[in-house]
PDB file of C-alpha atoms and ligand atoms in Angstrom:
ATOM      1  CA  UNK A  14      -0.020  -0.344  -0.008  1.00  0.00           C
ATOM      2  CA  UNK A  15       1.651   3.532  -1.100  1.00  0.00           C
ATOM      3  CA  UNK A  16      -0.915   5.950   0.166  1.00  0.00           C
ATOM      4  CA  UNK A  17      -4.190   5.436   2.659  1.00  0.00           C
ATOM      5  CA  UNK A  18      -6.020   8.515   1.910  1.00  0.00           C
ATOM      6  CA  UNK A  19      -9.717   6.990   1.061  1.00  0.00           C
ATOM      7  CA  UNK A  20     -11.204   3.932   0.709  1.00  0.00           C
ATOM      8  CA  UNK A  21     -10.756   3.627  -2.944  1.00  0.00           C
ATOM      9  CA  UNK A  22      -6.992   3.120  -1.708  1.00  0.00           C
ATOM     10  CA  UNK A  23      -8.337  -0.254  -0.168  1.00  0.00           C
ATOM     11  CA  UNK A  24      -8.852  -3.327  -2.780  1.00  0.00           C
ATOM     12  CA  UNK A  25     -10.732  -4.901  -0.743  1.00  0.00           C
ATOM     13  CA  UNK A  26     -12.769  -3.346   2.157  1.00  0.00           C
ATOM     14  CA  UNK A  27     -13.799  -6.730   3.711  1.00  0.00           C
ATOM     15  CA  UNK A  28     -10.802  -8.414   4.236  1.00  0.00           C
ATOM     16  CA  UNK A  29      -8.741  -4.899   5.309  1.00  0.00           C
ATOM     17  CA  UNK A  30     -11.638  -4.973   8.288  1.00  0.00           C
ATOM     18  CA  UNK A  31     -10.853  -8.927   8.726  1.00  0.00           C
ATOM     19  CA  UNK A  32      -7.016  -7.918   9.342  1.00  0.00           C
ATOM     20  CA  UNK A  33      -7.795  -4.535  12.126  1.00  0.00           C
ATOM     21  CA  UNK A  34     -10.154  -7.333  13.701  1.00  0.00           C
ATOM     22  CA  UNK A  35      -7.063  -9.805  13.868  1.00  0.00           C
ATOM     23  CA  UNK A  36      -4.442  -7.523  14.875  1.00  0.00           C
ATOM     24  CA  UNK A  37      -6.871  -6.292  17.894  1.00  0.00           C
ATOM     25  CA  UNK A  38      -6.721 -10.185  19.174  1.00  0.00           C
ATOM     26  CA  UNK A  39      -2.763 -10.464  18.608  1.00  0.00           C
ATOM     27  CA  UNK A  40      -1.474  -6.321  18.401  1.00  0.00           C
ATOM     28  CA  UNK A  41       2.274  -7.749  19.065  1.00  0.00           C
ATOM     29  CA  UNK A  42       2.667 -10.475  16.331  1.00  0.00           C
ATOM     30  CA  UNK A  43       4.463  -8.146  14.015  1.00  0.00           C
ATOM     31  CA  UNK A  44       6.296  -6.525  16.685  1.00  0.00           C
ATOM     32  CA  UNK A  45       9.710  -6.345  14.418  1.00  0.00           C
ATOM     33  CA  UNK A  46       8.116  -5.611  11.066  1.00  0.00           C
ATOM     34  CA  UNK A  47       9.146  -1.800  11.481  1.00  0.00           C
ATOM     35  CA  UNK A  48      12.667  -2.058  13.120  1.00  0.00           C
ATOM     36  CA  UNK A  49      14.458   0.570  11.662  1.00  0.00           C
ATOM     37  CA  UNK A  50      11.442   1.877  10.002  1.00  0.00           C
ATOM     38  CA  UNK A  51      10.443   5.691  10.770  1.00  0.00           C
ATOM     39  CA  UNK A  52       7.003   6.606  11.082  1.00  0.00           C
ATOM     40  CA  UNK A  53       6.575  10.493  10.985  1.00  0.00           C
ATOM     41  CA  UNK A  54       3.372  12.028  11.775  1.00  0.00           C
ATOM     42  CA  UNK A  55       3.027  15.725  10.723  1.00  0.00           C
ATOM     43  CA  UNK A  56      -0.116  17.690  12.528  1.00  0.00           C
ATOM     44  CA  UNK A  57      -1.307  21.160  11.066  1.00  0.00           C
ATOM     45  CA  UNK A  58      -4.401  20.669  13.618  1.00  0.00           C
ATOM     46  CA  UNK A  59      -5.229  19.412  16.855  1.00  0.00           C
ATOM     47  CA  UNK A  60      -5.774  15.446  17.956  1.00  0.00           C
ATOM     48  CA  UNK A  61      -5.674  13.602  20.882  1.00  0.00           C
ATOM     49  CA  UNK A  62      -6.900   9.956  18.873  1.00  0.00           C
ATOM     50  CA  UNK A  63      -5.072  10.170  15.708  1.00  0.00           C
ATOM     51  CA  UNK A  64      -1.849  11.355  17.238  1.00  0.00           C
ATOM     52  CA  UNK A  65      -1.922   8.804  20.058  1.00  0.00           C
ATOM     53  CA  UNK A  66      -3.405   5.532  18.362  1.00  0.00           C
ATOM     54  CA  UNK A  67      -1.091   6.107  15.236  1.00  0.00           C
ATOM     55  CA  UNK A  68       1.767   6.532  17.111  1.00  0.00           C
ATOM     56  CA  UNK A  69       0.999   3.588  19.654  1.00  0.00           C
ATOM     57  CA  UNK A  70       0.424   1.466  16.298  1.00  0.00           C
ATOM     58  CA  UNK A  71       3.970   2.302  14.926  1.00  0.00           C
ATOM     59  CA  UNK A  72       5.542   1.856  18.333  1.00  0.00           C
ATOM     60  CA  UNK A  73       3.260  -2.316  18.300  1.00  0.00           C
ATOM     61  CA  UNK A  74       4.987  -2.786  15.046  1.00  0.00           C
ATOM     62  CA  UNK A  75       8.534  -2.009  16.360  1.00  0.00           C
ATOM     63  CA  UNK A  76       9.002   1.417  14.308  1.00  0.00           C
ATOM     64  CA  UNK A  77      10.618   4.674  15.475  1.00  0.00           C
ATOM     65  CA  UNK A  78       8.100   7.773  15.645  1.00  0.00           C
ATOM     66  CA  UNK A  79       8.722  11.104  15.276  1.00  0.00           C
ATOM     67  CA  UNK A  80       5.806  13.644  15.838  1.00  0.00           C
ATOM     68  CA  UNK A  81       5.455  17.152  14.710  1.00  0.00           C
ATOM     69  CA  UNK A  82       3.396  20.142  15.023  1.00  0.00           C
ATOM     70  CA  UNK A  83       3.835  21.691  11.908  1.00  0.00           C
ATOM     71  CA  UNK A  84       1.797  24.685  12.407  1.00  0.00           C
ATOM     72  CA  UNK A  85       3.478  25.643  15.529  1.00  0.00           C
ATOM     73  CA  UNK A  86       6.707  23.894  15.669  1.00  0.00           C
ATOM     74  CA  UNK A  87       7.679  24.223  11.610  1.00  0.00           C
ATOM     75  CA  UNK A  88       8.262  27.203   9.666  1.00  0.00           C
ATOM     76  CA  UNK A  89       5.196  29.019   8.242  1.00  0.00           C
ATOM     77  CA  UNK A  90       4.290  26.896   5.000  1.00  0.00           C
ATOM     78  CA  UNK A  91       4.079  28.054   1.689  1.00  0.00           C
ATOM     79  CA  UNK A  92       1.655  25.790  -0.796  1.00  0.00           C
ATOM     80  CA  UNK A  93       1.431  27.965  -3.865  1.00  0.00           C
ATOM     81  CA  UNK A  94       3.760  27.033  -6.605  1.00  0.00           C
ATOM     82  CA  UNK A  95       5.199  29.867  -8.433  1.00  0.00           C
ATOM     83  CA  UNK A  96       4.601  32.531  -5.846  1.00  0.00           C
ATOM     84  CA  UNK A  97       7.101  34.853  -4.753  1.00  0.00           C
ATOM     85  CA  UNK A  98       8.050  33.983  -1.110  1.00  0.00           C
ATOM     86  CA  UNK A  99       7.751  38.056   0.007  1.00  0.00           C
ATOM     87  CA  UNK A 100       5.003  37.573   2.503  1.00  0.00           C
ATOM     88  CA  UNK A 101       4.598  35.842   5.888  1.00  0.00           C
ATOM     89  CA  UNK A 102       5.259  32.095   4.532  1.00  0.00           C
ATOM     90  CA  UNK A 103       8.776  30.888   5.103  1.00  0.00           C
ATOM     91  CA  UNK A 104       9.249  27.370   3.607  1.00  0.00           C
ATOM     92  CA  UNK A 105       7.553  25.914   0.580  1.00  0.00           C
ATOM     93  CA  UNK A 106       6.085  22.749   0.481  1.00  0.00           C
ATOM     94  CA  UNK A 107       8.569  21.310  -1.914  1.00  0.00           C
ATOM     95  CA  UNK A 108      10.957  21.679  -0.290  1.00  0.00           C
ATOM     96  CA  UNK A 109       9.093  20.703   3.465  1.00  0.00           C
ATOM     97  CA  UNK A 110       7.816  17.427   2.000  1.00  0.00           C
ATOM     98  CA  UNK A 111      10.650  16.265   0.324  1.00  0.00           C
ATOM     99  CA  UNK A 112      13.229  17.133   3.305  1.00  0.00           C
ATOM    100  CA  UNK A 113      10.767  15.142   5.624  1.00  0.00           C
ATOM    101  CA  UNK A 114      10.766  12.004   3.024  1.00  0.00           C
ATOM    102  CA  UNK A 115      14.407  12.141   3.336  1.00  0.00           C
ATOM    103  CA  UNK A 116      14.170  11.098   7.177  1.00  0.00           C
ATOM    104  CA  UNK A 117      10.938   8.756   7.629  1.00  0.00           C
ATOM    105  CA  UNK A 118      10.011   5.682   5.675  1.00  0.00           C
ATOM    106  CA  UNK A 119       6.365   6.446   5.688  1.00  0.00           C
ATOM    107  CA  UNK A 120       4.457   9.941   6.432  1.00  0.00           C
ATOM    108  CA  UNK A 121       1.395  10.769   8.127  1.00  0.00           C
ATOM    109  CA  UNK A 122      -0.374  14.229   7.968  1.00  0.00           C
ATOM    110  CA  UNK A 123      -3.607  15.853   9.011  1.00  0.00           C
ATOM    111  CA  UNK A 124      -4.535  19.162   7.438  1.00  0.00           C
ATOM    112  CA  UNK A 125      -8.055  20.255   8.277  1.00  0.00           C
ATOM    113  CA  UNK A 126      -9.946  22.341   5.230  1.00  0.00           C
ATOM    114  CA  UNK A 127      -9.962  26.301   5.659  1.00  0.00           C
ATOM    115  CA  UNK A 128     -14.107  26.059   5.011  1.00  0.00           C
ATOM    116  CA  UNK A 129     -13.734  28.962   2.643  1.00  0.00           C
ATOM    117  CA  UNK A 130     -13.042  27.785  -0.671  1.00  0.00           C
ATOM    118  CA  UNK A 131     -14.796  25.005  -1.800  1.00  0.00           C
ATOM    119  CA  UNK A 132     -12.861  24.439  -4.757  1.00  0.00           C
ATOM    120  CA  UNK A 133      -9.487  24.509  -2.831  1.00  0.00           C
ATOM    121  CA  UNK A 134     -10.807  22.665   0.013  1.00  0.00           C
ATOM    122  CA  UNK A 135     -12.062  20.032  -2.385  1.00  0.00           C
ATOM    123  CA  UNK A 136      -9.278  19.590  -4.429  1.00  0.00           C
ATOM    124  CA  UNK A 137      -7.274  18.285  -1.559  1.00  0.00           C
ATOM    125  CA  UNK A 138      -3.866  20.214  -2.781  1.00  0.00           C
ATOM    126  CA  UNK A 139      -1.482  19.729   0.038  1.00  0.00           C
ATOM    127  CA  UNK A 140      -2.353  16.395   0.660  1.00  0.00           C
ATOM    128  CA  UNK A 141      -1.763  15.779  -3.018  1.00  0.00           C
ATOM    129  CA  UNK A 142       1.493  17.783  -2.767  1.00  0.00           C
ATOM    130  CA  UNK A 143       2.884  15.914   0.300  1.00  0.00           C
ATOM    131  CA  UNK A 144       2.111  12.578  -1.609  1.00  0.00           C
ATOM    132  CA  UNK A 145       3.596  13.966  -4.777  1.00  0.00           C
ATOM    133  CA  UNK A 146       6.636  15.174  -3.270  1.00  0.00           C
ATOM    134  CA  UNK A 147       7.723  13.581  -0.010  1.00  0.00           C
ATOM    135  CA  UNK A 148       8.991   9.793  -2.175  1.00  0.00           C
ATOM    136  CA  UNK A 149       7.423   8.043   1.201  1.00  0.00           C
ATOM    137  CA  UNK A 150       4.691   6.272   1.376  1.00  0.00           C
ATOM    138  CA  UNK A 151       1.600   8.412   2.783  1.00  0.00           C
ATOM    139  CA  UNK A 152      -1.105   8.152   5.174  1.00  0.00           C
ATOM    140  CA  UNK A 153      -3.986  10.667   6.014  1.00  0.00           C
ATOM    141  CA  UNK A 154      -4.721  11.286   9.448  1.00  0.00           C
ATOM    142  CA  UNK A 155      -7.766  13.592   8.253  1.00  0.00           C
ATOM    143  CA  UNK A 156      -7.555  15.445   5.246  1.00  0.00           C
ATOM    144  CA  UNK A 157      -9.895  18.482   3.878  1.00  0.00           C
ATOM    145  CA  UNK A 158     -12.603  15.861   2.811  1.00  0.00           C
ATOM    146  CA  UNK A 159     -12.121  12.700   4.370  1.00  0.00           C
ATOM    147  CA  UNK A 160     -10.913  10.820   7.587  1.00  0.00           C
ATOM    148  CA  UNK A 161     -10.198   7.259   6.017  1.00  0.00           C
ATOM    149  CA  UNK A 162      -8.258   6.205   9.635  1.00  0.00           C
ATOM    150  CA  UNK A 163     -11.604   6.629  11.290  1.00  0.00           C
ATOM    151  CA  UNK A 164     -13.821   5.232   8.915  1.00  0.00           C
ATOM    152  CA  UNK A 165     -11.923   2.460   8.997  1.00  0.00           C
ATOM    153  CA  UNK A 166     -12.178   2.029  12.743  1.00  0.00           C
ATOM    154  CA  UNK A 167     -15.929   2.922  12.247  1.00  0.00           C
ATOM    155  CA  UNK A 168     -16.964   0.294  10.197  1.00  0.00           C
ATOM    156  CA  UNK A 169     -14.858  -2.575  12.384  1.00  0.00           C
ATOM    157  CA  UNK A 170     -16.552  -1.350  15.156  1.00  0.00           C
ATOM    158  CA  UNK A 171     -20.129  -2.018  13.430  1.00  0.00           C
ATOM    159  CA  UNK A 172     -18.876  -5.173  12.259  1.00  0.00           C
ATOM    160  CA  UNK A 173     -17.688  -6.319  15.697  1.00  0.00           C
ATOM    161  CA  UNK A 174     -21.438  -5.629  17.311  1.00  0.00           C
ATOM    162  CA  UNK A 175     -23.051  -7.258  14.013  1.00  0.00           C
ATOM    163  CA  UNK A 176     -24.930 -10.564  14.253  1.00  0.00           C
ATOM    164  CA  UNK A 177     -23.581 -12.762  11.614  1.00  0.00           C
ATOM    165  CA  UNK A 178     -25.469 -12.642   8.389  1.00  0.00           C
ATOM    166  CA  UNK A 179     -27.591  -9.347   9.186  1.00  0.00           C
ATOM    167  CA  UNK A 180     -27.534  -6.513   6.979  1.00  0.00           C
ATOM    168  CA  UNK A 181     -27.468  -3.256   9.620  1.00  0.00           C
ATOM    169  CA  UNK A 182     -29.429   0.071   9.369  1.00  0.00           C
ATOM    170  CA  UNK A 183     -26.891   2.793   9.841  1.00  0.00           C
ATOM    171  CA  UNK A 184     -28.215   6.210  10.075  1.00  0.00           C
ATOM    172  CA  UNK A 185     -25.648   8.915  10.008  1.00  0.00           C
ATOM    173  CA  UNK A 186     -27.476  11.615  12.200  1.00  0.00           C
ATOM    174  CA  UNK A 187     -26.046  15.241  12.054  1.00  0.00           C
ATOM    175  CA  UNK A 188     -26.055  17.303  15.015  1.00  0.00           C
ATOM    176  CA  UNK A 189     -26.069  20.699  16.307  1.00  0.00           C
ATOM    177  CA  UNK A 190     -22.850  22.536  17.506  1.00  0.00           C
ATOM    178  CA  UNK A 191     -21.837  26.030  17.496  1.00  0.00           C
ATOM    179  CA  UNK A 192     -19.261  26.594  15.201  1.00  0.00           C
ATOM    180  CA  UNK A 193     -18.617  25.471  11.027  1.00  0.00           C
ATOM    181  CA  UNK A 194     -16.838  21.992  11.090  1.00  0.00           C
ATOM    182  CA  UNK A 195     -15.444  20.523   8.316  1.00  0.00           C
ATOM    183  CA  UNK A 196     -17.599  17.279   6.081  1.00  0.00           C
ATOM    184  CA  UNK A 197     -14.190  15.131   6.229  1.00  0.00           C
ATOM    185  CA  UNK A 198     -15.631  12.354   9.063  1.00  0.00           C
ATOM    186  CA  UNK A 199     -19.622  12.577   7.456  1.00  0.00           C
ATOM    187  CA  UNK A 200     -17.983  12.041   3.595  1.00  0.00           C
ATOM    188  CA  UNK A 201     -15.655   9.563   4.513  1.00  0.00           C
ATOM    189  CA  UNK A 202     -18.196   7.705   6.747  1.00  0.00           C
ATOM    190  CA  UNK A 203     -20.805   7.801   3.932  1.00  0.00           C
ATOM    191  CA  UNK A 204     -18.381   6.426   1.303  1.00  0.00           C
ATOM    192  CA  UNK A 205     -16.644   3.815   3.281  1.00  0.00           C
ATOM    193  CA  UNK A 206     -20.599   2.414   4.583  1.00  0.00           C
ATOM    194  CA  UNK A 207     -21.393   2.252   0.591  1.00  0.00           C
ATOM    195  CA  UNK A 208     -18.424  -0.250   0.561  1.00  0.00           C
ATOM    196  CA  UNK A 209     -20.124  -2.553   3.270  1.00  0.00           C
ATOM    197  CA  UNK A 210     -22.533  -4.630   3.594  1.00  0.00           C
ATOM    198  CA  UNK A 211     -25.360  -1.999   5.483  1.00  0.00           C
ATOM    199  CA  UNK A 212     -28.326  -0.275   4.523  1.00  0.00           C
ATOM    200  CA  UNK A 213     -27.092   3.684   4.956  1.00  0.00           C
ATOM    201  CA  UNK A 214     -29.608   6.662   5.540  1.00  0.00           C
ATOM    202  CA  UNK A 215     -28.297  10.171   6.180  1.00  0.00           C
ATOM    203  CA  UNK A 216     -30.346  12.817   7.822  1.00  0.00           C
ATOM    204  CA  UNK A 217     -29.688  16.161   8.023  1.00  0.00           C
ATOM    205  CA  UNK A 218     -31.593  19.540   7.962  1.00  0.00           C
ATOM    206  CA  UNK A 219     -32.426  21.446   4.701  1.00  0.00           C
ATOM    207  CA  UNK A 220     -29.339  22.696   3.941  1.00  0.00           C
ATOM    208  CA  UNK A 221     -26.695  20.501   5.308  1.00  0.00           C
ATOM    209  CA  UNK A 222     -26.822  17.752   2.466  1.00  0.00           C
ATOM    210  CA  UNK A 223     -23.058  16.287   1.569  1.00  0.00           C
ATOM    211  CA  UNK A 224     -21.765  16.576  -1.409  1.00  0.00           C
ATOM    212  CA  UNK A 225     -23.453  14.211  -4.119  1.00  0.00           C
ATOM    213  CA  UNK A 226     -19.726  12.556  -4.733  1.00  0.00           C
ATOM    214  CA  UNK A 227     -19.597  10.677  -1.464  1.00  0.00           C
ATOM    215  CA  UNK A 228     -23.500  10.139  -0.532  1.00  0.00           C
ATOM    216  CA  UNK A 229     -24.290   8.246  -3.782  1.00  0.00           C
ATOM    217  CA  UNK A 230     -26.014   5.150  -3.117  1.00  0.00           C
ATOM    218  CA  UNK A 231     -27.577   6.436   0.420  1.00  0.00           C
ATOM    219  CA  UNK A 232     -31.197   7.749   1.278  1.00  0.00           C
ATOM    220  CA  UNK A 233     -30.893  11.248   2.332  1.00  0.00           C
ATOM    221  CA  UNK A 234     -34.084  12.323   4.716  1.00  0.00           C
ATOM    222  CA  UNK A 235     -34.465  15.639   6.168  1.00  0.00           C
ATOM    223  CA  UNK A 236     -36.707  14.263   8.951  1.00  0.00           C
ATOM    224  CA  UNK A 237     -34.729  12.739  11.568  1.00  0.00           C
ATOM    225  CA  UNK A 238     -37.663  10.625  13.201  1.00  0.00           C
ATOM    226  CA  UNK A 239     -37.997   8.939  10.097  1.00  0.00           C
ATOM    227  CA  UNK A 240     -34.412   8.307   9.231  1.00  0.00           C
ATOM    228  CA  UNK A 241     -34.111   7.051  12.870  1.00  0.00           C
ATOM    229  CA  UNK A 242     -37.028   4.277  12.684  1.00  0.00           C
ATOM    230  CA  UNK A 243     -35.582   1.038  12.967  1.00  0.00           C
ATOM    231  CA  UNK A 244     -32.182   2.093  13.173  1.00  0.00           C
ATOM    232  CA  UNK A 245     -29.086  -0.455  14.222  1.00  0.00           C
ATOM    233  CA  UNK A 246     -26.522   2.209  14.497  1.00  0.00           C
ATOM    234  CA  UNK A 247     -26.637   5.631  15.009  1.00  0.00           C
ATOM    235  CA  UNK A 248     -24.006   8.100  14.042  1.00  0.00           C
ATOM    236  CA  UNK A 249     -23.868  11.095  15.279  1.00  0.00           C
ATOM    237  CA  UNK A 250     -21.948  14.285  14.012  1.00  0.00           C
ATOM    238  CA  UNK A 251     -21.804  17.867  13.153  1.00  0.00           C
ATOM    239  CA  UNK A 252     -21.008  19.405   9.712  1.00  0.00           C
ATOM    240  CA  UNK A 253     -21.437  22.929   8.401  1.00  0.00           C
ATOM    241  CA  UNK A 254     -23.413  23.266   4.910  1.00  0.00           C
ATOM    242  CA  UNK A 255     -21.805  22.773   1.716  1.00  0.00           C
ATOM    243  CA  UNK A 256     -24.361  23.982  -0.294  1.00  0.00           C
ATOM    244  CA  UNK A 257     -24.093  27.633   1.635  1.00  0.00           C
ATOM    245  CA  UNK A 258     -19.672  26.324   1.662  1.00  0.00           C
ATOM    246  CA  UNK A 259     -18.175  26.453   5.546  1.00  0.00           C
ATOM    247  CA  UNK A 260     -22.120  28.255   6.983  1.00  0.00           C
ATOM    248  CA  UNK A 261     -23.324  27.638   9.900  1.00  0.00           C
ATOM    249  CA  UNK A 262     -27.652  27.790   8.905  1.00  0.00           C
ATOM    250  CA  UNK A 263     -29.205  26.758  12.060  1.00  0.00           C
ATOM    251  CA  UNK A 264     -29.101  26.238  15.645  1.00  0.00           C
ATOM    252  CA  UNK A 265     -30.283  22.883  15.338  1.00  0.00           C
ATOM    253  CA  UNK A 266     -32.521  23.026  18.183  1.00  0.00           C
ATOM    254  CA  UNK A 267     -34.163  19.211  18.199  1.00  0.00           C
ATOM    255  CA  UNK A 268     -31.391  17.515  16.408  1.00  0.00           C
ATOM    256  CA  UNK A 269     -29.443  16.878  19.476  1.00  0.00           C
ATOM    257  CA  UNK A 270     -29.295  12.658  19.985  1.00  0.00           C
ATOM    258  CA  UNK A 271     -31.187  11.834  23.272  1.00  0.00           C
ATOM    259  CA  UNK A 272     -33.031   8.816  24.949  1.00  0.00           C
ATOM    260  CA  UNK A 273     -36.261   9.918  23.499  1.00  0.00           C
ATOM    261  CA  UNK A 274     -34.956   9.913  20.133  1.00  0.00           C
ATOM    262  CA  UNK A 275     -33.522   6.440  20.127  1.00  0.00           C
ATOM    263  CA  UNK A 276     -36.390   5.100  21.216  1.00  0.00           C
ATOM    264  CA  UNK A 277     -37.571   5.580  17.760  1.00  0.00           C
ATOM    265  CA  UNK A 278     -34.620   2.636  16.826  1.00  0.00           C
ATOM    266  CA  UNK A 279     -34.329  -0.816  17.236  1.00  0.00           C
ATOM    267  CA  UNK A 280     -32.114  -0.534  20.380  1.00  0.00           C
ATOM    268  CA  UNK A 281     -29.395   1.645  18.331  1.00  0.00           C
ATOM    269  CA  UNK A 282     -25.938   1.840  19.229  1.00  0.00           C
ATOM    270  CA  UNK A 283     -24.884   5.197  19.299  1.00  0.00           C
ATOM    271  CA  UNK A 284     -21.446   6.104  17.701  1.00  0.00           C
ATOM    272  CA  UNK A 285     -19.137   9.577  17.821  1.00  0.00           C
ATOM    273  CA  UNK A 286     -16.016  10.332  16.141  1.00  0.00           C
ATOM    274  CA  UNK A 287     -14.805  12.039  19.131  1.00  0.00           C
ATOM    275  CA  UNK A 288     -14.189  14.884  20.427  1.00  0.00           C
ATOM    276  CA  UNK A 289     -18.173  15.255  21.531  1.00  0.00           C
ATOM    277  CA  UNK A 290     -19.899  18.408  22.841  1.00  0.00           C
ATOM    278  CA  UNK A 291     -22.053  17.330  25.756  1.00  0.00           C
ATOM    279  CA  UNK A 292     -25.899  18.349  26.081  1.00  0.00           C
ATOM    280  CA  UNK A 293     -25.305  19.575  22.269  1.00  0.00           C
ATOM    281  CA  UNK A 294     -24.922  17.147  20.010  1.00  0.00           C
ATOM    282  CA  UNK A 295     -25.201  14.287  22.729  1.00  0.00           C
ATOM    283  CA  UNK A 296     -26.954  13.983  25.527  1.00  0.00           C
ATOM    284  CA  UNK A 297     -25.136  13.272  28.730  1.00  0.00           C
ATOM    285  CA  UNK A 298     -27.756  10.355  29.064  1.00  0.00           C
ATOM    286  CA  UNK A 299     -26.579   8.844  25.829  1.00  0.00           C
ATOM    287  CA  UNK A 300     -23.477   9.026  25.964  1.00  0.00           C
ATOM    288  CA  UNK A 301     -22.900   7.589  29.580  1.00  0.00           C
ATOM    289  CA  UNK A 302     -25.699   4.879  28.620  1.00  0.00           C
ATOM    290  CA  UNK A 303     -25.293   0.741  27.646  1.00  0.00           C
ATOM    291  CA  UNK A 304     -25.697   1.989  24.054  1.00  0.00           C
ATOM    292  CA  UNK A 305     -22.970   4.373  23.078  1.00  0.00           C
ATOM    293  CA  UNK A 306     -20.027   2.836  21.464  1.00  0.00           C
ATOM    294  CA  UNK A 307     -17.822   6.067  21.210  1.00  0.00           C
ATOM    295  CA  UNK A 308     -14.726   4.368  23.908  1.00  0.00           C
ATOM    296  CA  UNK A 309     -14.541   1.376  21.738  1.00  0.00           C
ATOM    297  CA  UNK A 310     -14.664   3.345  18.354  1.00  0.00           C
ATOM    298  CA  UNK A 311     -12.106   5.431  19.609  1.00  0.00           C
ATOM    299  CA  UNK A 312     -10.156   1.620  20.858  1.00  0.00           C
ATOM    300  CA  UNK A 313     -10.312   0.435  17.593  1.00  0.00           C
ATOM    301  CA  UNK A 314      -8.525   3.410  16.076  1.00  0.00           C
ATOM    302  CA  UNK A 315      -5.379   1.763  17.087  1.00  0.00           C
ATOM    303  CA  UNK A 316      -5.949  -1.632  15.241  1.00  0.00           C
ATOM    304  CA  UNK A 317      -7.118   0.332  12.155  1.00  0.00           C
ATOM    305  CA  UNK A 318      -4.147   2.350  12.279  1.00  0.00           C
ATOM    306  CA  UNK A 319      -1.631  -0.672  12.551  1.00  0.00           C
ATOM    307  CA  UNK A 320      -3.561  -2.574   9.669  1.00  0.00           C
ATOM    308  CA  UNK A 321      -2.988   0.034   7.365  1.00  0.00           C
ATOM    309  CA  UNK A 322       0.808   1.073   8.885  1.00  0.00           C
ATOM    310  CA  UNK A 323       1.745  -3.028   8.428  1.00  0.00           C
ATOM    311  CA  UNK A 324       0.610  -2.935   4.825  1.00  0.00           C
ATOM    312  CA  UNK A 325       2.331  -0.210   4.121  1.00  0.00           C
ATOM    313  CA  UNK A 326       5.891  -1.604   5.828  1.00  0.00           C
ATOM    314  CA  UNK A 327       4.868  -4.766   3.815  1.00  0.00           C
ATOM    315  CA  UNK A 328       5.287  -2.874   0.767  1.00  0.00           C
ATOM    316  CA  UNK A 329       8.594  -1.375   1.472  1.00  0.00           C
ATOM    317  CA  UNK A 330       9.958  -4.503   3.565  1.00  0.00           C
TER     318      UNK A 330
HETATM  319  N1   CP B 426     -11.739  11.138  16.035  1.00  0.00           N
HETATM  320  C1   CP B 426     -10.440  11.911  15.930  1.00  0.00           C
HETATM  321  O1   CP B 426      -9.595  12.202  14.578  1.00  0.00           O
HETATM  322  O2   CP B 426      -9.937  12.088  17.066  1.00  0.00           O
HETATM  323  P1   CP B 426      -8.667  13.654  17.144  1.00  0.00           P
HETATM  324  O3   CP B 426      -8.839  14.560  16.297  1.00  0.00           O
HETATM  325  O4   CP B 426      -8.928  13.845  18.536  1.00  0.00           O
HETATM  326  O5   CP B 426      -7.486  12.914  16.316  1.00  0.00           O
END
């Protein structure tokens, strides 16, 4: 595996899910595979789960791991080609990515969208330039439009909680938030679910439909109560408007996931990628209740990252 930026980089999703589950049973089976190999994790935005789970995944495989908060600890990065760098940027991505590729055998990078220019964000310019320039395998730690390590862990969590032979109904349910949030998790979740044996329903207020390229094949309903009927899993997540790009159009009153809403479902398990705004996106009772899977989801981030890194190491061994 040369890059892991979306579900489209995975030839057989079911096989990768099985590999994650096997690693969860025996995480140290390949503890020397990454010996003398270096994993560089580059963050331009904050992280708790992605940072720690991917770092630990590398360590479980015997890798050396370096972490850099590039936005705070590196030089101000220029990504545009052909510009005169007489402003605030100090280092061009052409040198920065190539230099990091000298020190690392695999690079992970996190870069959120600015949510100001749809075309710019959806072009995935920074991620694509890193892939082009670093010269080593690149894993997305969340990019402008997708969060593939999260989605793989989400799919593994659903698989673990589903009886053999059952095709669960999975509802991606928009939730309120106080500020504009990227579409990455929701886009990515939808894309991965379309590759799995599930019935996917997406519910969000008018004006919050995700980009069709990510939701094609799923049912999109603007009535949350209707969408929740008979759900086996409810994935709660906020995102800003795609149509009115990056804007918050409503306070979302009535969209928070509560026990009353869960009563409409088939005793659904509740998921969220975290961090979560308690009492706004999800009620305290749901998060602390028996149907919440959020901690196990976060646990599965480790094994998802480990399976992806293992495949990359197998490719460069
Ligand atoms: N879910 C997730 O990616 O969490 P972090 O932003 O803390 O890494």
